[in-house]
Amino acid sequence: MATDLLTETYMSLRKRFRARAWRILGNADDADDALQEAFFKLWTRNYDIRTASEAEALLSTAVRNTSLDAVR
C-alpha cells in the first residue's frame, strides 16, 4: 500500500519536483538525478508513509535536500 501511495504521488507531482530541483541546480540532467536519488531514499522507508499529503511533503523535502547537497 505505501509503495503504491509513494509511487502515485511521485508520478502525479513529478513535474513540480523536477522544476524545484532545476531551480536549485540549474541543470536538467542534475535535476533528474536529484529526483531519482530522492525517490530512492524514500523508497527504502516507504513503510512509514500513510497518506498522500505525507508522501508529498516527504518527497518535496527530499528533493530539496538532495538538490542542495548536490550544489555543495
GROMACS .gro file of N, CA, C and O in nm:
model
  288
    1MET      N    1   0.082  -0.120   0.000
    1MET     CA    2   0.000   0.000   0.000
    1MET      C    3   0.086   0.126   0.000
    1MET      O    4   0.064   0.215  -0.080
    2ALA      N    5   0.185   0.132   0.088
    2ALA     CA    6   0.267   0.251   0.098
    2ALA      C    7   0.350   0.272  -0.028
    2ALA      O    8   0.371   0.386  -0.070
    3THR      N    9   0.394   0.163  -0.089
    3THR     CA   10   0.473   0.178  -0.212
    3THR      C   11   0.387   0.234  -0.324
    3THR      O   12   0.433   0.317  -0.401
    4ASP      N   13   0.262   0.189  -0.332
    4ASP     CA   14   0.171   0.243  -0.434
    4ASP      C   15   0.143   0.390  -0.409
    4ASP      O   16   0.141   0.470  -0.502
    5LEU      N   17   0.123   0.427  -0.285
    5LEU     CA   18   0.096   0.565  -0.248
    5LEU      C   19   0.214   0.655  -0.283
    5LEU      O   20   0.197   0.762  -0.342
    6LEU      N   21   0.332   0.611  -0.249
    6LEU     CA   22   0.453   0.688  -0.280
    6LEU      C   23   0.471   0.702  -0.431
    6LEU      O   24   0.496   0.811  -0.481
    7THR      N   25   0.455   0.594  -0.503
    7THR     CA   26   0.471   0.597  -0.648
    7THR      C   27   0.367   0.684  -0.716
    7THR      O   28   0.399   0.763  -0.804
    8GLU      N   29   0.242   0.671  -0.675
    8GLU     CA   30   0.135   0.753  -0.733
    8GLU      C   31   0.158   0.902  -0.707
    8GLU      O   32   0.140   0.985  -0.796
    9THR      N   33   0.197   0.934  -0.585
    9THR     CA   34   0.224   1.074  -0.551
    9THR      C   35   0.341   1.128  -0.632
    9THR      O   36   0.335   1.238  -0.687
   10TYR      N   37   0.446   1.049  -0.642
   10TYR     CA   38   0.563   1.091  -0.720
   10TYR      C   39   0.527   1.114  -0.866
   10TYR      O   40   0.564   1.216  -0.925
   11MET      N   41   0.454   1.021  -0.925
   11MET     CA   42   0.420   1.032  -1.066
   11MET      C   43   0.327   1.151  -1.092
   11MET      O   44   0.340   1.218  -1.194
   12SER      N   45   0.237   1.179  -1.001
   12SER     CA   46   0.144   1.289  -1.024
   12SER      C   47   0.210   1.426  -1.004
   12SER      O   48   0.167   1.525  -1.063
   13LEU      N   49   0.315   1.432  -0.924
   13LEU     CA   50   0.379   1.560  -0.894
   13LEU      C   51   0.522   1.569  -0.947
   13LEU      O   52   0.597   1.660  -0.913
   14ARG      N   53   0.560   1.477  -1.033
   14ARG     CA   54   0.697   1.470  -1.085
   14ARG      C   55   0.742   1.601  -1.150
   14ARG      O   56   0.855   1.646  -1.129
   15LYS      N   57   0.658   1.662  -1.229
   15LYS     CA   58   0.696   1.786  -1.298
   15LYS      C   59   0.726   1.897  -1.197
   15LYS      O   60   0.820   1.975  -1.215
   16ARG      N   61   0.646   1.906  -1.094
   16ARG     CA   62   0.667   2.008  -0.992
   16ARG      C   63   0.799   1.986  -0.917
   16ARG      O   64   0.875   2.079  -0.893
   17PHE      N   65   0.826   1.859  -0.883
   17PHE     CA   66   0.951   1.826  -0.814
   17PHE      C   67   1.072   1.852  -0.903
   17PHE      O   68   1.174   1.902  -0.857
   18ARG      N   69   1.059   1.821  -1.031
   18ARG     CA   70   1.170   1.843  -1.125
   18ARG      C   71   1.197   1.993  -1.140
   18ARG      O   72   1.313   2.035  -1.144
   19ALA      N   73   1.092   2.072  -1.147
   19ALA     CA   74   1.110   2.217  -1.158
   19ALA      C   75   1.179   2.272  -1.033
   19ALA      O   76   1.264   2.362  -1.043
   20ARG      N   77   1.142   2.219  -0.919
   20ARG     CA   78   1.205   2.265  -0.794
   20ARG      C   79   1.354   2.232  -0.793
   20ARG      O   80   1.437   2.316  -0.757
   21ALA      N   81   1.388   2.111  -0.833
   21ALA     CA   82   1.528   2.071  -0.837
   21ALA      C   83   1.604   2.152  -0.942
   21ALA      O   84   1.719   2.192  -0.920
   22TRP      N   85   1.540   2.178  -1.055
   22TRP     CA   86   1.604   2.254  -1.162
   22TRP      C   87   1.636   2.397  -1.117
   22TRP      O   88   1.741   2.452  -1.150
   23ARG      N   89   1.544   2.458  -1.042
   23ARG     CA   90   1.570   2.594  -0.991
   23ARG      C   91   1.692   2.597  -0.900
   23ARG      O   92   1.768   2.694  -0.900
   24ILE      N   93   1.711   2.493  -0.823
   24ILE     CA   94   1.824   2.489  -0.731
   24ILE      C   95   1.953   2.456  -0.804
   24ILE      O   96   2.057   2.517  -0.780
   25LEU      N   97   1.948   2.359  -0.895
   25LEU     CA   98   2.068   2.307  -0.959
   25LEU      C   99   2.104   2.377  -1.090
   25LEU      O  100   2.220   2.380  -1.129
   26GLY      N  101   2.005   2.428  -1.161
   26GLY     CA  102   2.030   2.499  -1.286
   26GLY      C  103   2.063   2.410  -1.404
   26GLY      O  104   2.114   2.458  -1.505
   27ASN      N  105   2.035   2.280  -1.393
   27ASN     CA  106   2.068   2.186  -1.499
   27ASN      C  107   1.963   2.075  -1.499
   27ASN      O  108   1.933   2.016  -1.396
   28ALA      N  109   1.912   2.043  -1.616
   28ALA     CA  110   1.805   1.942  -1.627
   28ALA      C  111   1.854   1.802  -1.589
   28ALA      O  112   1.783   1.727  -1.522
   29ASP      N  113   1.974   1.766  -1.632
   29ASP     CA  114   2.026   1.633  -1.600
   29ASP      C  115   2.050   1.617  -1.451
   29ASP      O  116   2.019   1.512  -1.393
   30ASP      N  117   2.105   1.719  -1.388
   30ASP     CA  118   2.128   1.714  -1.244
   30ASP      C  119   1.995   1.710  -1.169
   30ASP      O  120   1.984   1.643  -1.066
   31ALA      N  121   1.895   1.779  -1.220
   31ALA     CA  122   1.763   1.779  -1.157
   31ALA      C  123   1.702   1.639  -1.163
   31ALA      O  124   1.644   1.591  -1.065
   32ASP      N  125   1.716   1.572  -1.278
   32ASP     CA  126   1.666   1.435  -1.291
   32ASP      C  127   1.738   1.340  -1.196
   32ASP      O  128   1.675   1.253  -1.135
   33ASP      N  129   1.868   1.358  -1.182
   33ASP     CA  130   1.944   1.274  -1.088
   33ASP      C  131   1.900   1.297  -0.944
   33ASP      O  132   1.887   1.202  -0.867
   34ALA      N  133   1.876   1.422  -0.909
   34ALA     CA  134   1.830   1.454  -0.774
   34ALA      C  135   1.693   1.393  -0.746
   34ALA      O  136   1.668   1.341  -0.636
   35LEU      N  137   1.605   1.397  -0.845
   35LEU     CA  138   1.473   1.336  -0.830
   35LEU      C  139   1.484   1.186  -0.806
   35LEU      O  140   1.419   1.131  -0.718
   36GLN      N  141   1.566   1.122  -0.886
   36GLN     CA  142   1.582   0.978  -0.873
   36GLN      C  143   1.642   0.941  -0.737
   36GLN      O  144   1.596   0.847  -0.673
   37GLU      N  145   1.739   1.015  -0.693
   37GLU     CA  146   1.802   0.987  -0.564
   37GLU      C  147   1.705   1.010  -0.449
   37GLU      O  148   1.698   0.930  -0.355
   38ALA      N  149   1.627   1.116  -0.456
   38ALA     CA  150   1.529   1.144  -0.350
   38ALA      C  151   1.422   1.036  -0.344
   38ALA      O  152   1.384   0.991  -0.236
   39PHE      N  153   1.375   0.993  -0.460
   39PHE     CA  154   1.273   0.888  -0.463
   39PHE      C  155   1.329   0.759  -0.406
   39PHE      O  156   1.263   0.689  -0.329
   40PHE      N  157   1.453   0.725  -0.439
   40PHE     CA  158   1.514   0.604  -0.389
   40PHE      C  159   1.530   0.609  -0.237
   40PHE      O  160   1.506   0.509  -0.168
   41LYS      N  161   1.569   0.724  -0.184
   41LYS     CA  162   1.583   0.738  -0.039
   41LYS      C  163   1.451   0.709   0.032
   41LYS      O  164   1.448   0.644   0.135
   42LEU      N  165   1.343   0.761  -0.024
   42LEU     CA  166   1.213   0.738   0.038
   42LEU      C  167   1.160   0.598   0.012
   42LEU      O  168   1.085   0.544   0.092
   43TRP      N  169   1.197   0.540  -0.100
   43TRP     CA  170   1.152   0.404  -0.134
   43TRP      C  171   1.199   0.305  -0.027
   43TRP      O  172   1.127   0.212   0.007
   44THR      N  173   1.317   0.326   0.028
   44THR     CA  174   1.371   0.234   0.128
   44THR      C  175   1.297   0.243   0.261
   44THR      O  176   1.305   0.151   0.341
   45ARG      N  177   1.226   0.353   0.285
   45ARG     CA  178   1.150   0.365   0.410
   45ARG      C  179   1.002   0.392   0.384
   45ARG      O  180   0.935   0.460   0.460
   46ASN      N  181   0.950   0.335   0.276
   46ASN     CA  182   0.812   0.362   0.236
   46ASN      C  183   0.709   0.307   0.333
   46ASN      O  184   0.594   0.348   0.329
   47TYR      N  185   0.746   0.219   0.422
   47TYR     CA  186   0.651   0.165   0.518
   47TYR      C  187   0.604   0.271   0.619
   47TYR      O  188   0.505   0.252   0.686
   48ASP      N  189   0.676   0.381   0.630
   48ASP     CA  190   0.639   0.489   0.723
   48ASP      C  191   0.532   0.581   0.667
   48ASP      O  192   0.471   0.656   0.741
   49ILE      N  193   0.508   0.579   0.538
   49ILE     CA  194   0.419   0.674   0.472
   49ILE      C  195   0.275   0.623   0.477
   49ILE      O  196   0.247   0.513   0.435
   50ARG      N  197   0.185   0.709   0.528
   50ARG     CA  198   0.047   0.667   0.548
   50ARG      C  199  -0.054   0.740   0.458
   50ARG      O  200  -0.157   0.686   0.424
   51THR      N  201  -0.026   0.866   0.423
   51THR     CA  202  -0.121   0.944   0.344
   51THR      C  203  -0.050   1.009   0.225
   51THR      O  204   0.072   1.021   0.223
   52ALA      N  205  -0.131   1.052   0.129
   52ALA     CA  206  -0.075   1.119   0.011
   52ALA      C  207  -0.009   1.251   0.046
   52ALA      O  208   0.095   1.287  -0.009
   53SER      N  209  -0.068   1.324   0.140
   53SER     CA  210  -0.008   1.452   0.179
   53SER      C  211   0.125   1.431   0.251
   53SER      O  212   0.218   1.511   0.235
   54GLU      N  213   0.137   1.324   0.326
   54GLU     CA  214   0.263   1.292   0.391
   54GLU      C  215   0.368   1.253   0.286
   54GLU      O  216   0.483   1.295   0.294
   55ALA      N  217   0.328   1.176   0.186
   55ALA     CA  218   0.419   1.138   0.079
   55ALA      C  219   0.466   1.261   0.002
   55ALA      O  220   0.584   1.274  -0.030
   56GLU      N  221   0.374   1.354  -0.025
   56GLU     CA  222   0.410   1.477  -0.096
   56GLU      C  223   0.510   1.559  -0.015
   56GLU      O  224   0.609   1.610  -0.069
   57ALA      N  225   0.485   1.574   0.113
   57ALA     CA  226   0.574   1.652   0.198
   57ALA      C  227   0.713   1.589   0.205
   57ALA      O  228   0.816   1.658   0.196
   58LEU      N  229   0.718   1.458   0.222
   58LEU     CA  230   0.846   1.389   0.230
   58LEU      C  231   0.922   1.398   0.098
   58LEU      O  232   1.044   1.420   0.097
   59LEU      N  233   0.854   1.380  -0.012
   59LEU     CA  234   0.918   1.391  -0.143
   59LEU      C  235   0.970   1.532  -0.168
   59LEU      O  236   1.081   1.551  -0.218
   60SER      N  237   0.891   1.632  -0.134
   60SER     CA  238   0.931   1.770  -0.153
   60SER      C  239   1.057   1.802  -0.074
   60SER      O  240   1.153   1.862  -0.125
   61THR      N  241   1.059   1.760   0.051
   61THR     CA  242   1.175   1.784   0.136
   61THR      C  243   1.297   1.707   0.087
   61THR      O  244   1.409   1.760   0.084
   62ALA      N  245   1.277   1.583   0.046
   62ALA     CA  246   1.388   1.501  -0.003
   62ALA      C  247   1.447   1.559  -0.130
   62ALA      O  248   1.570   1.560  -0.147
   63VAL      N  249   1.364   1.606  -0.220
   63VAL     CA  250   1.413   1.667  -0.344
   63VAL      C  251   1.493   1.793  -0.313
   63VAL      O  252   1.602   1.814  -0.367
   64ARG      N  253   1.442   1.876  -0.225
   64ARG     CA  254   1.513   1.999  -0.188
   64ARG      C  255   1.648   1.967  -0.125
   64ARG      O  256   1.751   2.022  -0.164
   65ASN      N  257   1.649   1.875  -0.029
   65ASN     CA  258   1.774   1.842   0.040
   65ASN      C  259   1.875   1.776  -0.052
   65ASN      O  260   1.994   1.805  -0.046
   66THR      N  261   1.830   1.688  -0.137
   66THR     CA  262   1.919   1.621  -0.233
   66THR      C  263   1.978   1.723  -0.331
   66THR      O  264   2.096   1.717  -0.362
   67SER      N  265   1.897   1.817  -0.374
   67SER     CA  266   1.946   1.921  -0.465
   67SER      C  267   2.048   2.010  -0.397
   67SER      O  268   2.152   2.043  -0.456
   68LEU      N  269   2.020   2.049  -0.275
   68LEU     CA  270   2.115   2.134  -0.202
   68LEU      C  271   2.245   2.060  -0.174
   68LEU      O  272   2.354   2.120  -0.179
   69ASP      N  273   2.237   1.932  -0.145
   69ASP     CA  274   2.358   1.852  -0.124
   69ASP      C  275   2.442   1.847  -0.252
   69ASP      O  276   2.564   1.849  -0.246
   70ALA      N  277   2.377   1.838  -0.366
   70ALA     CA  278   2.448   1.833  -0.493
   70ALA      C  279   2.518   1.965  -0.523
   70ALA      O  280   2.626   1.967  -0.584
   71VAL      N  281   2.461   2.075  -0.478
   71VAL     CA  282   2.522   2.206  -0.500
   71VAL      C  283   2.649   2.219  -0.418
   71VAL      O  284   2.749   2.276  -0.463
   72ARG      N  285   2.647   2.165  -0.298
   72ARG     CA  286   2.764   2.175  -0.209
   72ARG      C  287   2.873   2.091  -0.267
   72ARG      O  288   2.979   2.093  -0.270
   0.00000   0.00000   0.00000
